[in-house]
PDB file of C-alpha atoms in Angstrom:
ATOM      1  CA  MET Q 184      20.495  29.010  28.009  1.00 45.00           C
ATOM      2  CA  GLN Q 185      21.252  25.399  28.994  1.00 45.00           C
ATOM      3  CA  THR Q 186      17.660  24.931  30.091  1.00 42.00           C
ATOM      4  CA  ILE Q 187      16.358  26.085  26.727  1.00 42.00           C
ATOM      5  CA  VAL Q 188      18.730  23.720  24.900  1.00 37.00           C
ATOM      6  CA  LYS Q 189      17.587  20.830  27.110  1.00 40.00           C
ATOM      7  CA  LEU Q 190      13.945  21.663  26.442  1.00 36.00           C
ATOM      8  CA  ILE Q 191      14.581  21.804  22.695  1.00 40.00           C
ATOM      9  CA  VAL Q 192      16.390  18.448  22.788  1.00 36.00           C
ATOM     10  CA  LEU Q 193      13.601  16.857  24.851  1.00 35.00           C
ATOM     11  CA  PHE Q 194      10.933  18.325  22.585  1.00 36.00           C
ATOM     12  CA  SER Q 195      12.799  17.029  19.507  1.00 36.00           C
ATOM     13  CA  LEU Q 196      13.065  13.579  21.047  1.00 35.00           C
ATOM     14  CA  PHE Q 197       9.362  13.622  21.849  1.00 37.00           C
ATOM     15  CA  LEU Q 198       8.483  14.584  18.280  1.00 36.00           C
ATOM     16  CA  GLY Q 199      10.733  11.871  16.926  1.00 38.00           C
ATOM     17  CA  GLN Q 200       8.897   9.293  19.019  1.00 36.00           C
ATOM     18  CA  ALA Q 201       5.407  10.564  18.260  1.00 36.00           C
ATOM     19  CA  PRO Q 202       4.554   8.097  15.462  1.00 39.00           C
ATOM     20  CA  PHE Q 203       5.422   5.165  17.699  1.00 40.00           C
ATOM     21  CA  ALA Q 204       3.657   6.569  20.732  1.00 39.00           C
ATOM     22  CA  MET Q 205       0.523   7.186  18.686  1.00 44.00           C
ATOM     23  CA  ALA Q 206       0.338   3.633  17.346  1.00 65.00           C
ATOM     24  CA  GLY Q 207      -2.162   2.119  19.700  1.00 89.00           C
ATOM     25  CA  PRO Q 208      -3.813  -1.243  19.982  1.00 93.00           C
ATOM     26  CA  THR Q 209      -6.252  -0.601  17.133  1.00 95.00           C
ATOM     27  CA  GLU Q 210      -3.481   0.300  14.703  1.00 95.00           C
ATOM     28  CA  SER Q 211      -1.418  -2.707  15.798  1.00 95.00           C
ATOM     29  CA  ALA Q 212      -4.405  -5.022  15.408  1.00 96.00           C
ATOM     30  CA  ALA Q 213      -5.140  -3.536  11.979  1.00 97.00           C
ATOM     31  CA  THR Q 214      -1.534  -4.084  10.880  1.00 97.00           C
ATOM     32  CA  GLU Q 215      -1.668  -7.677  12.113  1.00 96.00           C
ATOM     33  CA  PHE Q 216      -4.959  -8.205  10.276  1.00 97.00           C
ATOM     34  CA  VAL Q 217      -3.671  -6.736   6.985  1.00 97.00           C
ATOM     35  CA  ASN Q 218      -0.464  -8.759   7.163  1.00 96.00           C
ATOM     36  CA  SER Q 219      -1.947 -12.066   8.325  1.00 96.00           C
ATOM     37  CA  ARG Q 220      -4.671 -12.000   5.673  1.00 96.00           C
ATOM     38  CA  GLN Q 221      -2.355 -10.538   2.997  1.00 97.00           C
ATOM     39  CA  LEU Q 222      -4.950  -7.880   2.217  1.00 97.00           C
ATOM     40  CA  GLY Q 223      -2.451  -5.743   0.313  1.00 97.00           C
ATOM     41  CA  ARG Q 224      -1.684  -8.426  -2.251  1.00 97.00           C
ATOM     42  CA  ASN Q 225      -3.905  -6.693  -4.813  1.00 96.00           C
ATOM     43  CA  MET Q 226      -1.451  -3.808  -5.196  1.00 98.00           C
ATOM     44  CA  LYS Q 227       0.257  -5.395  -8.200  1.00 98.00           C
ATOM     45  CA  THR Q 228      -3.059  -6.313  -9.836  1.00 98.00           C
ATOM     46  CA  LEU Q 229      -4.296  -2.729  -9.539  1.00 97.00           C
ATOM     47  CA  ALA Q 230      -0.976  -1.383 -10.802  1.00 98.00           C
ATOM     48  CA  PHE Q 231      -0.967  -3.782 -13.752  1.00 98.00           C
ATOM     49  CA  ALA Q 232      -4.478  -2.718 -14.787  1.00 98.00           C
ATOM     50  CA  ALA Q 233      -3.593   0.968 -14.461  1.00 97.00           C
ATOM     51  CA  ALA Q 234      -0.317   0.577 -16.359  1.00 98.00           C
ATOM     52  CA  MET Q 235      -1.975  -1.161 -19.284  1.00 97.00           C
ATOM     53  CA  ARG Q 236      -4.165   1.914 -19.823  1.00 97.00           C
ATOM     54  CA  THR Q 237      -1.202   4.273 -20.212  1.00 97.00           C
ATOM     55  CA  HIS Q 238       0.338   5.801 -23.298  1.00 96.00           C
ATOM     56  CA  THR Q 239       3.642   4.329 -22.155  1.00 96.00           C
ATOM     57  CA  PHE Q 240       2.273   0.798 -22.350  1.00 97.00           C
ATOM     58  CA  GLY Q 241       1.037   1.636 -25.844  1.00 96.00           C
ATOM     59  CA  MET Q 242       4.601   2.614 -26.734  1.00 94.00           C
ATOM     60  CA  MET Q 243       5.775  -0.769 -25.469  1.00 96.00           C
ATOM     61  CA  LEU Q 244       3.283  -2.421 -27.808  1.00 96.00           C
ATOM     62  CA  SER Q 245       5.018  -0.737 -30.749  1.00 94.00           C
ATOM     63  CA  LYS Q 246       8.057  -2.939 -30.047  1.00 95.00           C
ATOM     64  CA  LEU Q 247       6.527  -6.026 -28.432  1.00 96.00           C
ATOM     65  CA  SER Q 248       3.527  -8.276 -28.753  1.00 97.00           C
ATOM     66  CA  VAL Q 249       0.785  -7.909 -26.147  1.00 97.00           C
ATOM     67  CA  THR Q 250       2.008 -11.026 -24.355  1.00 98.00           C
ATOM     68  CA  GLN Q 251       5.620  -9.823 -24.335  1.00 98.00           C
ATOM     69  CA  ALA Q 252       4.660  -6.334 -23.146  1.00 97.00           C
ATOM     70  CA  GLN Q 253       2.479  -7.756 -20.385  1.00 98.00           C
ATOM     71  CA  SER Q 254       5.277 -10.100 -19.337  1.00 98.00           C
ATOM     72  CA  LEU Q 255       7.816  -7.274 -19.203  1.00 98.00           C
ATOM     73  CA  LEU Q 256       5.384  -5.097 -17.265  1.00 98.00           C
ATOM     74  CA  SER Q 257       4.743  -7.908 -14.788  1.00 98.00           C
ATOM     75  CA  GLN Q 258       8.474  -8.448 -14.283  1.00 98.00           C
ATOM     76  CA  GLU Q 259       9.044  -4.739 -13.664  1.00 98.00           C
ATOM     77  CA  LEU Q 260       6.137  -4.527 -11.247  1.00 98.00           C
ATOM     78  CA  ASP Q 261       7.607  -7.491  -9.357  1.00 98.00           C
ATOM     79  CA  ALA Q 262      10.997  -5.768  -9.268  1.00 98.00           C
ATOM     80  CA  TYR Q 263       9.576  -2.574  -7.752  1.00 98.00           C
ATOM     81  CA  ALA Q 264       6.875  -3.999  -5.476  1.00 98.00           C
ATOM     82  CA  HIS Q 265       9.126  -4.105  -2.403  1.00 97.00           C
ATOM     83  CA  GLN Q 266       9.592  -0.333  -2.583  1.00 98.00           C
ATOM     84  CA  PHE Q 267       5.867   0.332  -2.310  1.00 98.00           C
ATOM     85  CA  GLN Q 268       4.247  -2.645  -0.555  1.00 98.00           C
ATOM     86  CA  GLY Q 269       5.073  -1.510   2.982  1.00 97.00           C
ATOM     87  CA  GLN Q 270       3.431   1.891   2.598  1.00 97.00           C
ATOM     88  CA  TRP Q 271       0.489   0.330   0.761  1.00 98.00           C
ATOM     89  CA  ASN Q 272      -0.066  -2.100   3.645  1.00 98.00           C
ATOM     90  CA  ALA Q 273       0.361   0.696   6.213  1.00 97.00           C
ATOM     91  CA  ASN Q 274      -2.300   2.767   4.470  1.00 97.00           C
ATOM     92  CA  LEU Q 275      -4.607  -0.226   4.344  1.00 97.00           C
ATOM     93  CA  ALA Q 276      -4.109  -0.850   8.059  1.00 97.00           C
ATOM     94  CA  GLN Q 277      -4.794   2.816   8.759  1.00 97.00           C
ATOM     95  CA  VAL Q 278      -8.105   2.608   6.917  1.00 97.00           C
ATOM     96  CA  TYR Q 279      -9.151  -0.623   8.646  1.00 97.00           C
ATOM     97  CA  ALA Q 280      -8.262   0.899  12.031  1.00 97.00           C
ATOM     98  CA  ARG Q 281     -10.818   3.644  11.368  1.00 96.00           C
ATOM     99  CA  HIS Q 282     -13.608   1.150  10.685  1.00 97.00           C
ATOM    100  CA  PHE Q 283     -13.044  -1.661  13.188  1.00 97.00           C
ATOM    101  CA  THR Q 284     -12.338  -2.149  16.865  1.00 97.00           C
ATOM    102  CA  VAL Q 285      -9.405  -4.100  18.256  1.00 97.00           C
ATOM    103  CA  GLU Q 286     -11.724  -7.013  19.073  1.00 97.00           C
ATOM    104  CA  GLU Q 287     -13.155  -7.072  15.557  1.00 97.00           C
ATOM    105  CA  LEU Q 288      -9.731  -6.871  13.899  1.00 97.00           C
ATOM    106  CA  ARG Q 289      -8.250  -9.605  16.070  1.00 97.00           C
ATOM    107  CA  SER Q 290     -11.217 -11.851  15.415  1.00 97.00           C
ATOM    108  CA  LEU Q 291     -11.020 -11.274  11.670  1.00 97.00           C
ATOM    109  CA  ALA Q 292      -7.251 -11.887  11.697  1.00 96.00           C
ATOM    110  CA  SER Q 293      -7.457 -15.131  13.644  1.00 96.00           C
ATOM    111  CA  GLU Q 294     -10.785 -16.559  12.476  1.00 96.00           C
ATOM    112  CA  GLY Q 295     -11.098 -15.210   8.946  1.00 95.00           C
ATOM    113  CA  ARG Q 296     -14.417 -16.157   7.366  1.00 95.00           C
ATOM    114  CA  ASN Q 297     -15.488 -17.823  10.612  1.00 97.00           C
ATOM    115  CA  SER Q 298     -15.346 -14.531  12.526  1.00 97.00           C
ATOM    116  CA  ARG Q 299     -18.643 -13.231  13.790  1.00 98.00           C
ATOM    117  CA  PHE Q 300     -17.589  -9.862  12.309  1.00 97.00           C
ATOM    118  CA  ILE Q 301     -17.339 -11.108   8.721  1.00 97.00           C
ATOM    119  CA  GLY Q 302     -20.656  -9.439   7.883  1.00 97.00           C
ATOM    120  CA  LYS Q 303     -19.355  -6.069   9.001  1.00 97.00           C
ATOM    121  CA  PHE Q 304     -16.161  -6.727   7.072  1.00 97.00           C
ATOM    122  CA  ALA Q 305     -18.159  -7.374   3.888  1.00 97.00           C
ATOM    123  CA  SER Q 306     -20.424  -4.372   4.403  1.00 98.00           C
ATOM    124  CA  GLN Q 307     -17.490  -1.982   4.914  1.00 97.00           C
ATOM    125  CA  GLN Q 308     -15.578  -2.922   1.749  1.00 96.00           C
ATOM    126  CA  GLY Q 309     -17.048  -0.113  -0.357  1.00 97.00           C
ATOM    127  CA  SER Q 310     -16.065   2.555   2.143  1.00 97.00           C
ATOM    128  CA  ILE Q 311     -12.681   0.996   2.758  1.00 97.00           C
ATOM    129  CA  GLY Q 312     -11.990   0.761  -0.970  1.00 96.00           C
ATOM    130  CA  ALA Q 313     -12.918   4.416  -1.519  1.00 97.00           C
ATOM    131  CA  GLU Q 314     -10.724   5.574   1.379  1.00 97.00           C
ATOM    132  CA  MET Q 315      -7.868   3.380   0.223  1.00 97.00           C
ATOM    133  CA  GLN Q 316      -8.120   4.754  -3.307  1.00 96.00           C
ATOM    134  CA  SER Q 317      -8.010   8.307  -2.003  1.00 96.00           C
ATOM    135  CA  LEU Q 318      -5.128   7.616   0.372  1.00 96.00           C
ATOM    136  CA  SER Q 319      -3.016   5.373  -1.855  1.00 97.00           C
ATOM    137  CA  THR Q 320      -3.386   6.720  -5.381  1.00 97.00           C
ATOM    138  CA  PRO Q 321      -0.015   8.515  -5.086  1.00 97.00           C
ATOM    139  CA  ILE Q 322       1.642   5.214  -4.149  1.00 97.00           C
ATOM    140  CA  LEU Q 323       0.053   3.453  -7.102  1.00 97.00           C
ATOM    141  CA  ILE Q 324       1.134   6.238  -9.468  1.00 98.00           C
ATOM    142  CA  SER Q 325       4.727   6.087  -8.215  1.00 98.00           C
ATOM    143  CA  TYR Q 326       4.779   2.292  -8.425  1.00 98.00           C
ATOM    144  CA  VAL Q 327       3.401   2.206 -11.983  1.00 98.00           C
ATOM    145  CA  SER Q 328       5.727   5.012 -13.071  1.00 98.00           C
ATOM    146  CA  ALA Q 329       8.808   3.261 -11.719  1.00 98.00           C
ATOM    147  CA  ALA Q 330       7.909  -0.017 -13.434  1.00 98.00           C
ATOM    148  CA  LEU Q 331       7.001   1.591 -16.761  1.00 97.00           C
ATOM    149  CA  ASN Q 332      10.097   3.804 -16.789  1.00 96.00           C
ATOM    150  CA  SER Q 333      12.269   0.766 -16.204  1.00 97.00           C
ATOM    151  CA  ALA Q 334      10.514  -1.153 -18.972  1.00 97.00           C
ATOM    152  CA  ILE Q 335      10.921   1.753 -21.387  1.00 96.00           C
ATOM    153  CA  ASP Q 336      14.613   1.976 -20.503  1.00 95.00           C
ATOM    154  CA  LYS Q 337      15.059  -1.731 -21.197  1.00 95.00           C
ATOM    155  CA  LEU Q 338      13.388  -1.327 -24.594  1.00 94.00           C
ATOM    156  CA  GLN Q 339      15.409   1.833 -25.268  1.00 91.00           C
ATOM    157  CA  LEU Q 340      12.295   3.754 -26.213  1.00 81.00           C
ATOM    158  CA  PRO Q 341      12.196   7.544 -25.961  1.00 80.00           C
ATOM    159  CA  ARG Q 342      10.206   9.028 -23.120  1.00 72.00           C
TER     160      ARG Q 342
END
């Protein structure tokens, strides 16, 4: 019985370490690239555009001017960004890791537009954008929902 318990404990420890053990050089290079080039900075812009197309934003306009509603939305998106930015960046790194090698990612991170791989970077943006949209739509929905719900609460509007 002790042997079985030890095996279960070891197996559990192995499973708990799996995400770290699986993060190889490509994933690390992709994370470095995304962070150094701040590639996830468009999260708020995408969320803002999506939020403005919602019924909830329309409800905000019943109490505020367009400028005031946009300002409140921007403030709420800023307040909630930290909850979602890490996962957004991780998803972005995951997508880049599927399209580029370690060498390419490191070159792009360190050399930017001067990298010899900038052409590949430009040519892959359509595919990367489509994969990112598929992978990260739930994050964007949660982010927009949190910001809009907070704004509605501040305006004391019914949901």
